[in-house]
Amino acid sequence: MNIKHHPTDQTLMDYASGTMSQAMELLVATHMTVCPHCRGKVAEFETMGGAVLENVTRMEMADHSLDHVMAMLERETANENPAVQELPVTRRIAVGESITGSAMPSIPTPLVKFLPDNVLSLEDVPWKTLAPGVKHFQLKSVESKGTVRLMKIAPGVSIPDHGHHGHEMTLLLKGSYIDDIGRFRAGDVADLDDDVDHQPIADTAEECICLIATDAPMKFSGFLPKLLQPFFGI
């Protein structure tokens, strides 16, 4: 698979550190299933992060270990049954088994558990019409700020011109589209911030299917898309 567009280094660092929303994690993990380049980068960032954490821990133990022990003893003396403070759990969506070859799998592994049990291919998705030539399916089970959805665009159809109130990532699963940024094909990721406006159009005879994760609603410039936006949650 000839992937030309990848998530930014900052996005991959956020994934490696576990600081992303689950919606964004899902998209990055799905992309990494077919992208050895990004798997390698994330592995590097995880190694770097571990080294930095180890150095910081050593410095803290060298400089403050006695103070830490004394403070813990004082707290235990003051309260025989101190409350246990749980550390936050970092959500991580596992990357699927590495896929090599020229084609995207019908349903990449990270997506499987977020789709209905009877969905065995992208054609089985219970699509809902969003506009003429455009259908979507929102993944409801993703616990996340923002949304993550599948979108299917018929050949020659375009998404209305829009910008973003925050971070938007789009992973191409099938077909292709073209916009002011370039041409995106299966495996490619458009990693966009709130400075970008675009109007993707499915540019081949094949339908275009994308996985789209956002952390804020889109900004549509046309009156009709703005009017319908609250009804479709985009």
mmCIF file of C-alpha atoms in Angstrom:
data_model
loop_
_atom_site.group_PDB
_atom_site.id
_atom_site.type_symbol
_atom_site.label_atom_id
_atom_site.label_comp_id
_atom_site.label_asym_id
_atom_site.label_seq_id
_atom_site.Cartn_x
_atom_site.Cartn_y
_atom_site.Cartn_z
ATOM 1 C CA MET A 1 0.000 0.000 0.000
ATOM 2 C CA ASN A 2 1.506 3.283 -1.146
ATOM 3 C CA ILE A 3 0.636 5.647 1.719
ATOM 4 C CA LYS A 4 1.630 9.273 1.108
ATOM 5 C CA HIS A 5 -0.233 11.162 3.842
ATOM 6 C CA HIS A 6 0.409 10.356 7.515
ATOM 7 C CA PRO A 7 -0.631 11.773 10.897
ATOM 8 C CA THR A 8 1.670 14.567 12.076
ATOM 9 C CA ASP A 9 4.527 13.813 14.455
ATOM 10 C CA GLN A 10 2.625 15.634 17.197
ATOM 11 C CA THR A 11 -0.389 13.374 16.673
ATOM 12 C CA LEU A 12 1.786 10.253 16.814
ATOM 13 C CA MET A 13 3.499 11.542 19.974
ATOM 14 C CA ASP A 14 0.085 12.094 21.578
ATOM 15 C CA TYR A 15 -0.880 8.529 20.670
ATOM 16 C CA ALA A 16 2.389 7.145 22.069
ATOM 17 C CA SER A 17 1.896 9.031 25.351
ATOM 18 C CA GLY A 18 -1.749 7.936 25.695
ATOM 19 C CA THR A 19 -3.099 11.489 25.838
ATOM 20 C CA MET A 20 -5.495 11.297 22.872
ATOM 21 C CA SER A 21 -9.259 10.930 22.965
ATOM 22 C CA GLN A 22 -10.498 7.434 22.194
ATOM 23 C CA ALA A 23 -11.928 8.652 18.873
ATOM 24 C CA MET A 24 -8.518 9.867 17.708
ATOM 25 C CA GLU A 25 -6.796 6.758 19.118
ATOM 26 C CA LEU A 26 -9.130 4.547 17.096
ATOM 27 C CA LEU A 27 -8.300 6.321 13.858
ATOM 28 C CA VAL A 28 -4.525 6.299 14.479
ATOM 29 C CA ALA A 29 -4.571 2.625 15.505
ATOM 30 C CA THR A 30 -6.538 1.726 12.365
ATOM 31 C CA HIS A 31 -4.054 3.624 10.186
ATOM 32 C CA MET A 32 -1.076 1.979 11.898
ATOM 33 C CA THR A 33 -2.503 -1.459 11.075
ATOM 34 C CA VAL A 34 -1.541 -0.804 7.436
ATOM 35 C CA CYS A 35 1.317 1.701 7.919
ATOM 36 C CA PRO A 36 4.730 0.362 9.060
ATOM 37 C CA HIS A 37 6.153 3.910 8.826
ATOM 38 C CA CYS A 38 3.870 5.209 11.602
ATOM 39 C CA ARG A 39 4.223 2.030 13.686
ATOM 40 C CA GLY A 40 7.969 2.614 13.645
ATOM 41 C CA LYS A 41 7.614 6.271 14.629
ATOM 42 C CA VAL A 42 5.294 5.471 17.533
ATOM 43 C CA ALA A 43 7.747 2.813 18.750
ATOM 44 C CA GLU A 44 10.514 5.447 18.689
ATOM 45 C CA PHE A 45 8.399 7.954 20.611
ATOM 46 C CA GLU A 46 7.468 5.304 23.197
ATOM 47 C CA THR A 47 11.148 4.444 23.670
ATOM 48 C CA MET A 48 12.052 8.123 24.027
ATOM 49 C CA GLY A 49 9.230 8.669 26.506
ATOM 50 C CA GLY A 50 10.348 5.704 28.611
ATOM 51 C CA ALA A 51 13.921 6.987 28.693
ATOM 52 C CA VAL A 52 12.815 10.465 29.740
ATOM 53 C CA LEU A 53 10.547 9.056 32.481
ATOM 54 C CA GLU A 54 13.353 6.860 33.789
ATOM 55 C CA ASN A 55 15.743 9.832 33.983
ATOM 56 C CA VAL A 56 13.155 12.002 35.733
ATOM 57 C CA THR A 57 12.403 9.237 38.257
ATOM 58 C CA ARG A 58 16.103 8.813 39.041
ATOM 59 C CA MET A 59 16.511 12.564 39.584
ATOM 60 C CA GLU A 60 13.473 12.652 41.897
ATOM 61 C CA MET A 61 14.744 9.693 43.927
ATOM 62 C CA ALA A 62 18.218 11.216 44.220
ATOM 63 C CA ASP A 63 17.011 14.663 45.234
ATOM 64 C CA HIS A 64 13.882 14.002 47.255
ATOM 65 C CA SER A 65 13.700 10.329 48.281
ATOM 66 C CA LEU A 66 14.157 11.002 52.000
ATOM 67 C CA ASP A 67 11.583 13.804 51.939
ATOM 68 C CA HIS A 68 9.106 11.514 50.174
ATOM 69 C CA VAL A 69 9.541 8.711 52.735
ATOM 70 C CA MET A 70 9.163 11.082 55.704
ATOM 71 C CA ALA A 71 6.036 12.677 54.222
ATOM 72 C CA MET A 72 4.438 9.243 53.682
ATOM 73 C CA LEU A 73 5.182 8.263 57.315
ATOM 74 C CA GLU A 74 3.635 11.478 58.592
ATOM 75 C CA ARG A 75 0.438 10.902 56.552
ATOM 76 C CA GLU A 76 0.092 7.335 57.792
ATOM 77 C CA THR A 77 0.566 8.462 61.406
ATOM 78 C CA ALA A 78 -2.122 11.139 61.044
ATOM 79 C CA ASN A 79 -4.585 8.745 59.424
ATOM 80 C CA GLU A 80 -4.491 5.015 60.156
ATOM 81 C CA ASN A 81 -6.787 4.290 57.169
ATOM 82 C CA PRO A 82 -5.700 6.674 54.459
ATOM 83 C CA ALA A 83 -7.795 6.833 51.314
ATOM 84 C CA VAL A 84 -6.231 5.084 48.357
ATOM 85 C CA GLN A 85 -5.845 7.431 45.408
ATOM 86 C CA GLU A 86 -6.243 5.599 42.113
ATOM 87 C CA LEU A 87 -4.103 6.670 39.236
ATOM 88 C CA PRO A 88 -5.951 7.524 36.033
ATOM 89 C CA VAL A 89 -6.094 4.662 33.560
ATOM 90 C CA THR A 90 -4.667 5.463 30.158
ATOM 91 C CA ARG A 91 -6.974 4.278 27.398
ATOM 92 C CA ARG A 92 -5.196 2.623 24.508
ATOM 93 C CA ILE A 93 -6.762 0.967 21.478
ATOM 94 C CA ALA A 94 -4.563 -1.856 20.292
ATOM 95 C CA VAL A 95 -3.184 -1.753 16.783
ATOM 96 C CA GLY A 96 -4.325 -4.680 14.678
ATOM 97 C CA GLU A 97 -1.980 -7.285 13.289
ATOM 98 C CA SER A 98 0.296 -5.656 10.742
ATOM 99 C CA ILE A 99 -1.173 -5.815 7.246
ATOM 100 C CA THR A 100 1.068 -5.687 4.207
ATOM 101 C CA GLY A 101 0.085 -5.580 0.581
ATOM 102 C CA SER A 102 -1.650 -3.241 -1.809
ATOM 103 C CA ALA A 103 -5.186 -3.361 -0.378
ATOM 104 C CA MET A 104 -6.878 -2.191 2.801
ATOM 105 C CA PRO A 105 -8.561 -5.054 4.705
ATOM 106 C CA SER A 106 -12.347 -5.049 4.482
ATOM 107 C CA ILE A 107 -12.632 -4.039 8.147
ATOM 108 C CA PRO A 108 -9.316 -3.253 9.884
ATOM 109 C CA THR A 109 -9.028 -5.023 13.250
ATOM 110 C CA PRO A 110 -9.278 -1.962 15.563
ATOM 111 C CA LEU A 111 -12.676 -1.097 14.059
ATOM 112 C CA VAL A 112 -14.296 -4.492 14.558
ATOM 113 C CA LYS A 113 -15.436 -4.098 18.176
ATOM 114 C CA PHE A 114 -16.994 -0.693 17.468
ATOM 115 C CA LEU A 115 -19.314 -2.022 14.749
ATOM 116 C CA PRO A 116 -22.493 -4.136 15.079
ATOM 117 C CA ASP A 117 -21.814 -7.865 15.330
ATOM 118 C CA ASN A 118 -23.509 -8.576 11.993
ATOM 119 C CA VAL A 119 -21.223 -6.201 10.070
ATOM 120 C CA LEU A 120 -18.672 -8.340 8.234
ATOM 121 C CA SER A 121 -17.681 -5.793 5.591
ATOM 122 C CA LEU A 122 -18.045 -2.081 4.965
ATOM 123 C CA GLU A 123 -21.000 -2.831 2.718
ATOM 124 C CA ASP A 124 -22.856 -4.326 5.714
ATOM 125 C CA VAL A 125 -22.676 -1.076 7.711
ATOM 126 C CA PRO A 126 -26.202 0.270 8.451
ATOM 127 C CA TRP A 127 -25.616 3.505 6.568
ATOM 128 C CA LYS A 128 -27.887 6.528 7.061
ATOM 129 C CA THR A 129 -28.364 9.137 4.347
ATOM 130 C CA LEU A 130 -26.806 12.466 5.219
ATOM 131 C CA ALA A 131 -27.266 14.198 1.843
ATOM 132 C CA PRO A 132 -27.671 13.090 -1.782
ATOM 133 C CA GLY A 133 -24.708 10.811 -2.481
ATOM 134 C CA VAL A 134 -23.430 10.979 1.111
ATOM 135 C CA LYS A 135 -24.125 8.414 3.861
ATOM 136 C CA HIS A 136 -22.698 8.024 7.347
ATOM 137 C CA PHE A 137 -22.657 5.796 10.417
ATOM 138 C CA GLN A 138 -21.663 7.127 13.839
ATOM 139 C CA LEU A 139 -19.766 4.793 16.144
ATOM 140 C CA LYS A 140 -21.790 5.247 19.337
ATOM 141 C CA SER A 141 -19.720 2.992 21.606
ATOM 142 C CA VAL A 142 -16.608 5.169 21.423
ATOM 143 C CA GLU A 143 -16.197 6.982 24.762
ATOM 144 C CA SER A 144 -14.823 10.277 23.646
ATOM 145 C CA LYS A 145 -15.024 13.996 23.377
ATOM 146 C CA GLY A 146 -16.166 14.726 19.840
ATOM 147 C CA THR A 147 -17.333 12.071 17.391
ATOM 148 C CA VAL A 148 -16.045 9.277 15.194
ATOM 149 C CA ARG A 149 -18.017 8.098 12.188
ATOM 150 C CA LEU A 150 -17.781 6.246 8.908
ATOM 151 C CA MET A 151 -18.732 8.219 5.816
ATOM 152 C CA LYS A 152 -19.500 6.935 2.316
ATOM 153 C CA ILE A 153 -19.349 9.347 -0.631
ATOM 154 C CA ALA A 154 -20.635 8.407 -4.084
ATOM 155 C CA PRO A 155 -18.370 8.942 -7.121
ATOM 156 C CA GLY A 156 -18.220 12.592 -8.188
ATOM 157 C CA VAL A 157 -19.976 13.851 -5.045
ATOM 158 C CA SER A 158 -18.366 16.425 -2.781
ATOM 159 C CA ILE A 159 -18.699 17.208 0.914
ATOM 160 C CA PRO A 160 -19.834 20.832 1.430
ATOM 161 C CA ASP A 161 -17.022 23.340 1.934
ATOM 162 C CA HIS A 162 -16.141 23.421 5.636
ATOM 163 C CA GLY A 163 -13.545 24.207 8.254
ATOM 164 C CA HIS A 164 -13.070 22.891 11.775
ATOM 165 C CA HIS A 165 -13.576 24.179 15.289
ATOM 166 C CA GLY A 166 -10.817 21.846 16.430
ATOM 167 C CA HIS A 167 -8.855 18.758 15.352
ATOM 168 C CA GLU A 168 -10.167 16.549 12.530
ATOM 169 C CA MET A 169 -8.575 13.398 11.152
ATOM 170 C CA THR A 170 -9.811 11.438 8.147
ATOM 171 C CA LEU A 171 -8.559 7.966 7.217
ATOM 172 C CA LEU A 172 -9.373 6.676 3.732
ATOM 173 C CA LEU A 173 -10.565 3.060 3.860
ATOM 174 C CA LYS A 174 -11.703 2.702 0.244
ATOM 175 C CA GLY A 175 -11.573 4.794 -2.928
ATOM 176 C CA SER A 176 -10.093 8.287 -2.984
ATOM 177 C CA TYR A 177 -10.889 11.971 -2.772
ATOM 178 C CA ILE A 178 -9.190 15.180 -3.790
ATOM 179 C CA ASP A 179 -9.239 18.634 -2.191
ATOM 180 C CA ASP A 180 -7.048 21.736 -1.946
ATOM 181 C CA ILE A 181 -4.524 19.803 0.134
ATOM 182 C CA GLY A 182 -3.991 16.944 -2.310
ATOM 183 C CA ARG A 183 -5.254 13.508 -3.322
ATOM 184 C CA PHE A 184 -5.946 10.939 -0.626
ATOM 185 C CA ARG A 185 -6.247 7.208 -1.243
ATOM 186 C CA ALA A 186 -6.806 4.106 0.916
ATOM 187 C CA GLY A 187 -4.499 4.205 3.945
ATOM 188 C CA ASP A 188 -3.869 7.967 3.751
ATOM 189 C CA VAL A 189 -4.701 10.269 6.672
ATOM 190 C CA ALA A 190 -5.710 13.934 6.481
ATOM 191 C CA ASP A 191 -4.631 15.405 9.842
ATOM 192 C CA LEU A 192 -6.210 18.875 9.979
ATOM 193 C CA ASP A 193 -6.549 21.688 12.495
ATOM 194 C CA ASP A 194 -8.857 24.702 12.725
ATOM 195 C CA ASP A 195 -6.811 26.697 10.186
ATOM 196 C CA VAL A 196 -7.845 24.479 7.261
ATOM 197 C CA ASP A 197 -10.944 24.821 5.057
ATOM 198 C CA HIS A 198 -11.549 22.223 2.351
ATOM 199 C CA GLN A 199 -14.155 20.561 0.136
ATOM 200 C CA PRO A 200 -13.297 16.897 -0.545
ATOM 201 C CA ILE A 201 -14.728 15.304 -3.699
ATOM 202 C CA ALA A 202 -14.726 11.587 -4.535
ATOM 203 C CA ASP A 203 -12.701 11.669 -7.717
ATOM 204 C CA THR A 204 -12.942 8.172 -9.216
ATOM 205 C CA ALA A 205 -15.680 5.786 -10.368
ATOM 206 C CA GLU A 206 -15.388 3.992 -7.010
ATOM 207 C CA GLU A 207 -17.247 5.131 -3.897
ATOM 208 C CA CYS A 208 -15.097 6.709 -1.193
ATOM 209 C CA ILE A 209 -15.356 5.376 2.370
ATOM 210 C CA CYS A 210 -13.625 7.219 5.216
ATOM 211 C CA LEU A 211 -13.235 7.006 8.973
ATOM 212 C CA ILE A 212 -13.521 10.530 10.418
ATOM 213 C CA ALA A 213 -12.684 11.583 13.990
ATOM 214 C CA THR A 214 -13.344 15.105 15.277
ATOM 215 C CA ASP A 215 -13.076 16.738 18.694
ATOM 216 C CA ALA A 216 -15.438 19.618 17.836
ATOM 217 C CA PRO A 217 -18.210 20.296 15.273
ATOM 218 C CA MET A 218 -17.343 21.238 11.698
ATOM 219 C CA LYS A 219 -17.712 24.818 10.446
ATOM 220 C CA PHE A 220 -19.861 24.850 7.292
ATOM 221 C CA SER A 221 -19.917 27.921 5.070
ATOM 222 C CA GLY A 222 -23.192 27.186 3.210
ATOM 223 C CA PHE A 223 -26.636 27.946 4.635
ATOM 224 C CA LEU A 224 -28.207 24.505 4.096
ATOM 225 C CA PRO A 225 -25.379 22.495 5.716
ATOM 226 C CA LYS A 226 -25.468 24.877 8.688
ATOM 227 C CA LEU A 227 -29.228 24.395 8.943
ATOM 228 C CA LEU A 228 -28.999 20.579 8.905
ATOM 229 C CA GLN A 229 -25.889 20.295 11.088
ATOM 230 C CA PRO A 230 -27.689 20.008 14.470
ATOM 231 C CA PHE A 231 -29.849 17.149 13.163
ATOM 232 C CA PHE A 232 -26.887 15.024 12.063
ATOM 233 C CA GLY A 233 -24.396 15.914 14.815
ATOM 234 C CA ILE A 234 -21.522 16.787 12.508
#
